CSV table of C-alpha atoms and ligand atoms in Angstrom, one decimal:
chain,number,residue,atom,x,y,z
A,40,UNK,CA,108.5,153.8,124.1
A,41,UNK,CA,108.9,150.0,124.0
A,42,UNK,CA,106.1,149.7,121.7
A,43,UNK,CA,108.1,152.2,119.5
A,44,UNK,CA,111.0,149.9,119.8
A,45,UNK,CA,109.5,146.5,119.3
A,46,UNK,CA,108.1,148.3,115.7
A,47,UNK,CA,111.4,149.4,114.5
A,48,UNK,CA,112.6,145.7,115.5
A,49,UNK,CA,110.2,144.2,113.4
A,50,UNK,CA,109.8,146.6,110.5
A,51,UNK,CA,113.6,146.0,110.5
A,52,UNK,CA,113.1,142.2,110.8
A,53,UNK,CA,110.4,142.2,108.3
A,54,UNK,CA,112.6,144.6,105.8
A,55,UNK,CA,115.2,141.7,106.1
A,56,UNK,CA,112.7,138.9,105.5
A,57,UNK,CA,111.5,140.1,102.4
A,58,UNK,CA,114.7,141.1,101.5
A,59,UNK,CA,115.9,137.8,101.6
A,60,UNK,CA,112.8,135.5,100.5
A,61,UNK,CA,114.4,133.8,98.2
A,62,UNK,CA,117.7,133.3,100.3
A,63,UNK,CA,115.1,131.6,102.9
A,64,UNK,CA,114.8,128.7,100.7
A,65,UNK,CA,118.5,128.2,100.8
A,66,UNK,CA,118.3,128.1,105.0
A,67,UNK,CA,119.3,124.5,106.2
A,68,UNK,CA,116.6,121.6,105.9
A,69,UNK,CA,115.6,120.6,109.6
A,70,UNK,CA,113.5,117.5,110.9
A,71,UNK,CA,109.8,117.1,110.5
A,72,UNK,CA,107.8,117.8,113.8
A,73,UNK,CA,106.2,115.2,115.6
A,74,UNK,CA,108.1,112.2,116.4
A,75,UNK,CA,111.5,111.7,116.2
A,76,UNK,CA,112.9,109.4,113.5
A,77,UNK,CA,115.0,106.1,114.6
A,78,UNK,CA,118.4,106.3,113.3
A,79,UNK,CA,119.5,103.2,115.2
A,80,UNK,CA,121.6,101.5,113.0
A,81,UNK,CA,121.3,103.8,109.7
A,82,UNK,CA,123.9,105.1,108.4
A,83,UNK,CA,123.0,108.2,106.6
A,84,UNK,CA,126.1,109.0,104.5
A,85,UNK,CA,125.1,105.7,103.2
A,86,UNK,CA,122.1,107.5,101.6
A,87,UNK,CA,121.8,108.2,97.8
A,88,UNK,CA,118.7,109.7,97.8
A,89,UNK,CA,119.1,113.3,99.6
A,90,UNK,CA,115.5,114.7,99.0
A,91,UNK,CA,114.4,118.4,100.2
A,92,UNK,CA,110.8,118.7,100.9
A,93,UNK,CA,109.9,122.2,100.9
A,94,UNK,CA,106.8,123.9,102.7
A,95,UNK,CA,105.6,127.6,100.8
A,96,UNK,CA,107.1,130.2,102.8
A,97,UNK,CA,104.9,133.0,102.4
A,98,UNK,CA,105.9,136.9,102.8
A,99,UNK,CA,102.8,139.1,102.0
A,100,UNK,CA,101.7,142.8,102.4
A,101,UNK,CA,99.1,143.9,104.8
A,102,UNK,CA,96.8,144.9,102.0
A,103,UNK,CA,97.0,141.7,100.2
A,104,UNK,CA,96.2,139.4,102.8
A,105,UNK,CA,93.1,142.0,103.4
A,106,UNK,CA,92.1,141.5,100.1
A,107,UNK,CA,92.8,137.8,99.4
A,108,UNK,CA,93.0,136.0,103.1
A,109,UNK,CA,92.7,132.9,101.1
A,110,UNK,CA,96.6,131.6,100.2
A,111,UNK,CA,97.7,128.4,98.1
A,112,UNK,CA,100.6,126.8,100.4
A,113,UNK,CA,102.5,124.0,98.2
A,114,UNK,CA,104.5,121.2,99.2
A,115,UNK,CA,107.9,120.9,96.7
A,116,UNK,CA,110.2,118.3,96.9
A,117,UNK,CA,113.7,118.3,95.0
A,118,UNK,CA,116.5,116.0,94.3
A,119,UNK,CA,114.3,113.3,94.4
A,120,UNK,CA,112.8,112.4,90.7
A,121,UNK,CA,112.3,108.8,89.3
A,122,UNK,CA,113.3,107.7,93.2
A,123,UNK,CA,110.1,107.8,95.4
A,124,UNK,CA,107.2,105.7,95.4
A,125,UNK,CA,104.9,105.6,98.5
A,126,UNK,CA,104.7,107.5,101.3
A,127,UNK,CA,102.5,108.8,104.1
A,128,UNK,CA,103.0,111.9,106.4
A,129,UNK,CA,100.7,114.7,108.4
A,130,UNK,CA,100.5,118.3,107.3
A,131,UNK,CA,99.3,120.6,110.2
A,132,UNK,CA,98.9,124.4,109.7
A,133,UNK,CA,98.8,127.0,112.7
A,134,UNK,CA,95.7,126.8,114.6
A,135,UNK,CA,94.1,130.4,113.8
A,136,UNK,CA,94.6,129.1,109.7
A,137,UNK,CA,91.3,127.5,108.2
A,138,UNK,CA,92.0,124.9,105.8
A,139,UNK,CA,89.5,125.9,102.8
A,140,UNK,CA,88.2,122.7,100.9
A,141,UNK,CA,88.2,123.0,97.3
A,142,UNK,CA,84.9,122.5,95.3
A,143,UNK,CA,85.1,119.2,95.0
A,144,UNK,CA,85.1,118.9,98.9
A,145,UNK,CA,89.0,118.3,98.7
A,146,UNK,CA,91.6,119.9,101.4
A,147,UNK,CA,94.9,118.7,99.1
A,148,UNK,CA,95.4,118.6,95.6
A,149,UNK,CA,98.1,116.7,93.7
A,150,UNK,CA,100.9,118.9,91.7
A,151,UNK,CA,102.6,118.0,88.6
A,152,UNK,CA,105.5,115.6,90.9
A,153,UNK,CA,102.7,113.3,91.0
A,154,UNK,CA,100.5,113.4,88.2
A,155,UNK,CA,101.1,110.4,87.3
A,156,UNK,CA,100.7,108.8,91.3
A,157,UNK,CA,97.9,108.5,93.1
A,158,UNK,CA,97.3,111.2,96.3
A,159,UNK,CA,94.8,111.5,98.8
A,160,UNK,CA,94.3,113.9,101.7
A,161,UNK,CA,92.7,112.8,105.1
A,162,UNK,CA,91.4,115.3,107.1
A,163,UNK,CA,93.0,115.1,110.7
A,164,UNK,CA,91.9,117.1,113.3
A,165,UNK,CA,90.8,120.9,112.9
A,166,UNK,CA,94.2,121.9,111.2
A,167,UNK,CA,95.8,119.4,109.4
A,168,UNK,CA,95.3,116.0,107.4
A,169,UNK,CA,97.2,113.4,106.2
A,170,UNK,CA,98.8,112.8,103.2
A,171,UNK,CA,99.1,109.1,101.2
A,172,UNK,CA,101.0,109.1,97.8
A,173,UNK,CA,101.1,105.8,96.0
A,174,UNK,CA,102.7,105.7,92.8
A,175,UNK,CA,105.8,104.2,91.0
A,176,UNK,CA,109.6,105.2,90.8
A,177,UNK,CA,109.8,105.5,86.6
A,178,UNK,CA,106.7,108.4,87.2
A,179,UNK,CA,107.4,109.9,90.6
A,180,UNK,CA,108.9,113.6,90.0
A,181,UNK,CA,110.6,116.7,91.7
A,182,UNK,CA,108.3,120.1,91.8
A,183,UNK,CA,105.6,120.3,93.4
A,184,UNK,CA,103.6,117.4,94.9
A,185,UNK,CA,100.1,118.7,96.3
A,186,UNK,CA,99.0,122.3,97.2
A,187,UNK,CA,95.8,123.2,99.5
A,188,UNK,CA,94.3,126.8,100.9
A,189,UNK,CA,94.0,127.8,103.6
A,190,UNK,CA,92.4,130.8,105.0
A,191,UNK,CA,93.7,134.1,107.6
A,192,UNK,CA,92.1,135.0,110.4
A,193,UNK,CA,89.9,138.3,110.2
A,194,UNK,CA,92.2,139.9,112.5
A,195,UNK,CA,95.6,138.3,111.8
A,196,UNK,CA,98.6,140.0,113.6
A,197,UNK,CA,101.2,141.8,111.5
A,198,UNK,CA,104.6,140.0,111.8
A,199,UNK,CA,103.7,136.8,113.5
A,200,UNK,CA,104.3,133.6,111.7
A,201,UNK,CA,101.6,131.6,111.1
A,202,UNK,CA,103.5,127.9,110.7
A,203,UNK,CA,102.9,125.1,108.2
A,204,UNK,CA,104.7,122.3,109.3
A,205,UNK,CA,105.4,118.4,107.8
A,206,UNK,CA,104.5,115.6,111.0
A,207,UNK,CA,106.2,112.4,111.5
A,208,UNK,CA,104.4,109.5,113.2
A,209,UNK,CA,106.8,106.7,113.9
A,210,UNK,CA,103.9,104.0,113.8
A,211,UNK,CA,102.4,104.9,110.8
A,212,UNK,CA,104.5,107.1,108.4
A,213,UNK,CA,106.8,106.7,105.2
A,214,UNK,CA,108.7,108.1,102.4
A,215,UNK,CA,110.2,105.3,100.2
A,216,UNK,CA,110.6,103.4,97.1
A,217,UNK,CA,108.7,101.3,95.1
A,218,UNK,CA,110.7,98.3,96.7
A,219,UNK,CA,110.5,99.7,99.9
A,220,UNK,CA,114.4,98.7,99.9
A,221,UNK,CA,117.9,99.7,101.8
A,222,UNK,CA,118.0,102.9,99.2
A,223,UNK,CA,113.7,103.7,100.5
A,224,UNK,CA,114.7,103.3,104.0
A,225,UNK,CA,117.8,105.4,103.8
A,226,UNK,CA,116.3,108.2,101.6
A,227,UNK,CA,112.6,108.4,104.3
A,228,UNK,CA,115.4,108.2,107.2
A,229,UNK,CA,117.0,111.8,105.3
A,230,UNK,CA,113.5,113.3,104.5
A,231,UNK,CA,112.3,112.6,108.0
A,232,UNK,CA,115.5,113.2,110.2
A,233,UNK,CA,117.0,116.2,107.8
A,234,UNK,CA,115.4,117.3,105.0
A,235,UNK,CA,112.4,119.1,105.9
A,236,UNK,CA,112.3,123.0,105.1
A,237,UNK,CA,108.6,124.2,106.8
A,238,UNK,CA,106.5,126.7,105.7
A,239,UNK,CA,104.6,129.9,107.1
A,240,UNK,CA,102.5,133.0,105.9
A,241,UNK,CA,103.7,136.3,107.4
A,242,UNK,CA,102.0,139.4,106.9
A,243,UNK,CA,103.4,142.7,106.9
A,244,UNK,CA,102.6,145.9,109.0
A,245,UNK,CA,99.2,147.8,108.2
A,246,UNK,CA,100.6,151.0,106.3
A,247,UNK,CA,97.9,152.8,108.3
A,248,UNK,CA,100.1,152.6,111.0
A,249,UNK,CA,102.9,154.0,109.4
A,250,UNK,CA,101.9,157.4,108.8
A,251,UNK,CA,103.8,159.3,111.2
A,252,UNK,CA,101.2,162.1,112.3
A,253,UNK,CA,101.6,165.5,111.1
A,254,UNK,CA,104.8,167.4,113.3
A,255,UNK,CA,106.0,164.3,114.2
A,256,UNK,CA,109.9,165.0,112.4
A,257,UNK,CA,111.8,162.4,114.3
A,258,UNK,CA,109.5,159.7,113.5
A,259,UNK,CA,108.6,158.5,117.1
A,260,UNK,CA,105.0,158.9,116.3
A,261,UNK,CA,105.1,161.5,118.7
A,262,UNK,CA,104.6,165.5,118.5
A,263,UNK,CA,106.3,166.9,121.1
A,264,UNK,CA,108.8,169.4,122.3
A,265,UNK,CA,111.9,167.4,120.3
A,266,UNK,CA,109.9,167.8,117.3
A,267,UNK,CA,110.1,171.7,118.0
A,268,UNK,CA,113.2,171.9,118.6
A,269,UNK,CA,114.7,170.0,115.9
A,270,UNK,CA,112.8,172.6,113.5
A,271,UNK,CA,114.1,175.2,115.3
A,272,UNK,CA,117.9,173.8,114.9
A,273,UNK,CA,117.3,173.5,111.5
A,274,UNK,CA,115.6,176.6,110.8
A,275,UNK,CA,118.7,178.2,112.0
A,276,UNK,CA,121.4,176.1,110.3
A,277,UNK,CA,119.2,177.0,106.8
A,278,UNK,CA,119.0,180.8,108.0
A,279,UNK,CA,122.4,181.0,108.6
A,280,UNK,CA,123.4,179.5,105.1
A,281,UNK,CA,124.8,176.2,106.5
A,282,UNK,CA,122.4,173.8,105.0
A,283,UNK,CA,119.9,173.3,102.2
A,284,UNK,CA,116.3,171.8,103.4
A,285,UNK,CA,115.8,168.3,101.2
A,286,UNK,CA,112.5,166.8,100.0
A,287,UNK,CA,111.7,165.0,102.3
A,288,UNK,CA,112.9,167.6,105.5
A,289,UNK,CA,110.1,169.9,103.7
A,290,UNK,CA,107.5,167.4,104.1
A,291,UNK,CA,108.0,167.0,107.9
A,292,UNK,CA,109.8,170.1,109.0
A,293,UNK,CA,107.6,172.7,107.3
A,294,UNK,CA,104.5,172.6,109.4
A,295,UNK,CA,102.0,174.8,107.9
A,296,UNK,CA,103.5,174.0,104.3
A,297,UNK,CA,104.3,177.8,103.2
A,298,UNK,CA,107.3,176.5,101.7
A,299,UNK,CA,109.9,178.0,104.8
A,300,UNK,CA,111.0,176.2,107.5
A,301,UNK,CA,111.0,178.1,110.6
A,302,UNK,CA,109.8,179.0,114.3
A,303,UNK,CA,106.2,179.2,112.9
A,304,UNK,CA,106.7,175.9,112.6
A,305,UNK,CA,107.9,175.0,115.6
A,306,UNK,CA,105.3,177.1,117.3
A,307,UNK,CA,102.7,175.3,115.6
A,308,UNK,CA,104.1,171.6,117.0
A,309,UNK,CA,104.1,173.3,120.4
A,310,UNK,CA,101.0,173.9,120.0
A,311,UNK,CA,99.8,170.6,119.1
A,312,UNK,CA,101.8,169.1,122.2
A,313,UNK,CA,100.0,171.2,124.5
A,314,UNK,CA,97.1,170.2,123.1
A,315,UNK,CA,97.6,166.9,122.9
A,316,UNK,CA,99.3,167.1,126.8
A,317,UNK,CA,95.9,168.5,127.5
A,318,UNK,CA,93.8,165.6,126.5
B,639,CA,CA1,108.3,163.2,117.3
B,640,CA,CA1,106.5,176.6,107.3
């Protein structure tokens, strides 16, 4: 029974998710992971620069991440063009994801925000690498800056988020300016402390598993003596002329699909419960 209940939770939760995909860009940016940024003496309503870096956030069907395990994740950034110049930053994806180098050997490629900058990838660790962009203000862009793949495990759990997250290193990383000025500090002190949106791949529920099996009417996945019984009730609401059977009561109720709903029915789902009781 619990399992039944933690599958209607997250079919429900998943049903909401894809729902509201796009509404899940809109959620508030948060910090990157990793360490925290200084804001000792900034003032951050100071800032002019208030970028959005964006992570791919990911919503896919069973049967596609069967077929294609291998996904593009991008990394956006908004409300930022003609103001960023250098910067330097860790990427890490969940540990069951396998980065997949492209053919060229490459985990990271750049996007058409810098395509006019220079950008490198560093692997680091199993699960992550670090990214470098060099360019100038004038040709720095918003959209996306760099996409890589990475790859699902062969048995990858329906529902469970697999994170991509943005890293901050205190003694090492940036996000500024061509200057590196009072505006670059302010605007890497927003991107690091605030304006982070991280990404994830979640993959829906394996339809197989949806099938409720055959007598199963109130959907519990199980065929027993409620199942009956419900027929029966509405075997004799329909034989005493107070209901009509719909569609989709036909396909459940009507047991041995002779086109009646009735105690045949029933009987046959009792007999499938002792049967199954009997196992
Ligand atoms: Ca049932
Ligand atoms: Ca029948």
């Amino acid at each position: 029974m619990k399992q039944f209940i933690r599958k209607i939770v997250s079919v429900t939760t998943a049903a909401i998710m894809f729902l509201s995909a796009t509404a899940l860009q809109a959620v508030a940016a948060e910090a990157a992971k990793g360490d925290k940024y200084d804001l000792t003496g900034i003032d951050l309503s100071k800032a002019t620069v208030k970028p959005t870096v964006l992570i791919t956030q990911q919503n896919i069907r069973y049967n596609e991440a069967k077929d294609n395990p291998v996904r593009t994740i991008q990394i956006y950034i908004k409300d930022a063009e003609g103001k960023y110049a250098n910067a330097g930053f860790s990427v890490k994806v969940d540990e069951r994801l396998e980065l997949v180098k492209d053919e060229d050997g490459e985990i990271a490629y750049a996007g058409p925000a810098l395509k006019r900058a220079m950008f490198t990838a560093v692997p680091e660790g199993d699960n992550g690498f670090r990214a470098i962009i060099a360019g100038s203000d004038a040709k720095s862009y918003d959209g996306v800056m760099f996409e890589f793949k990475v790859k699902l495990p062969e048995d990858f759990v329906s529902f469970e988020k697999y994170p991509i997250d943005i890293y901050y290193n205190k003694d090492t990383d940036l996000f500024t300016n061509e200057l590196m000025d009072e505006d670059g500090k302010l605007m890497e002190a927003w991107i690091f402390s605030q304006g982070i949106i991280p990404g994830y791949i979640c993959v829906g529920s394996d339809p197989s598993h949806d099938i409720p099996p055959k007598g199963d009417v109130n959907l519990d996945r199980k065929v027993d003596s409620v199942d009956a019984s419900m027929i029966l009730a509405l075997y004799s609401k329909v034989s005493t002329g107070k209901t009509e059977p719909t569609k989709t009561q036909f396909r459940y109720y009507d047991y041995n699909g002779d086109g009646m709903i009735d105690s045949v029915d029933a009987s046959n789902v009792l007999k499938v419960y002792a049967a199954n009781s009997t196992e």
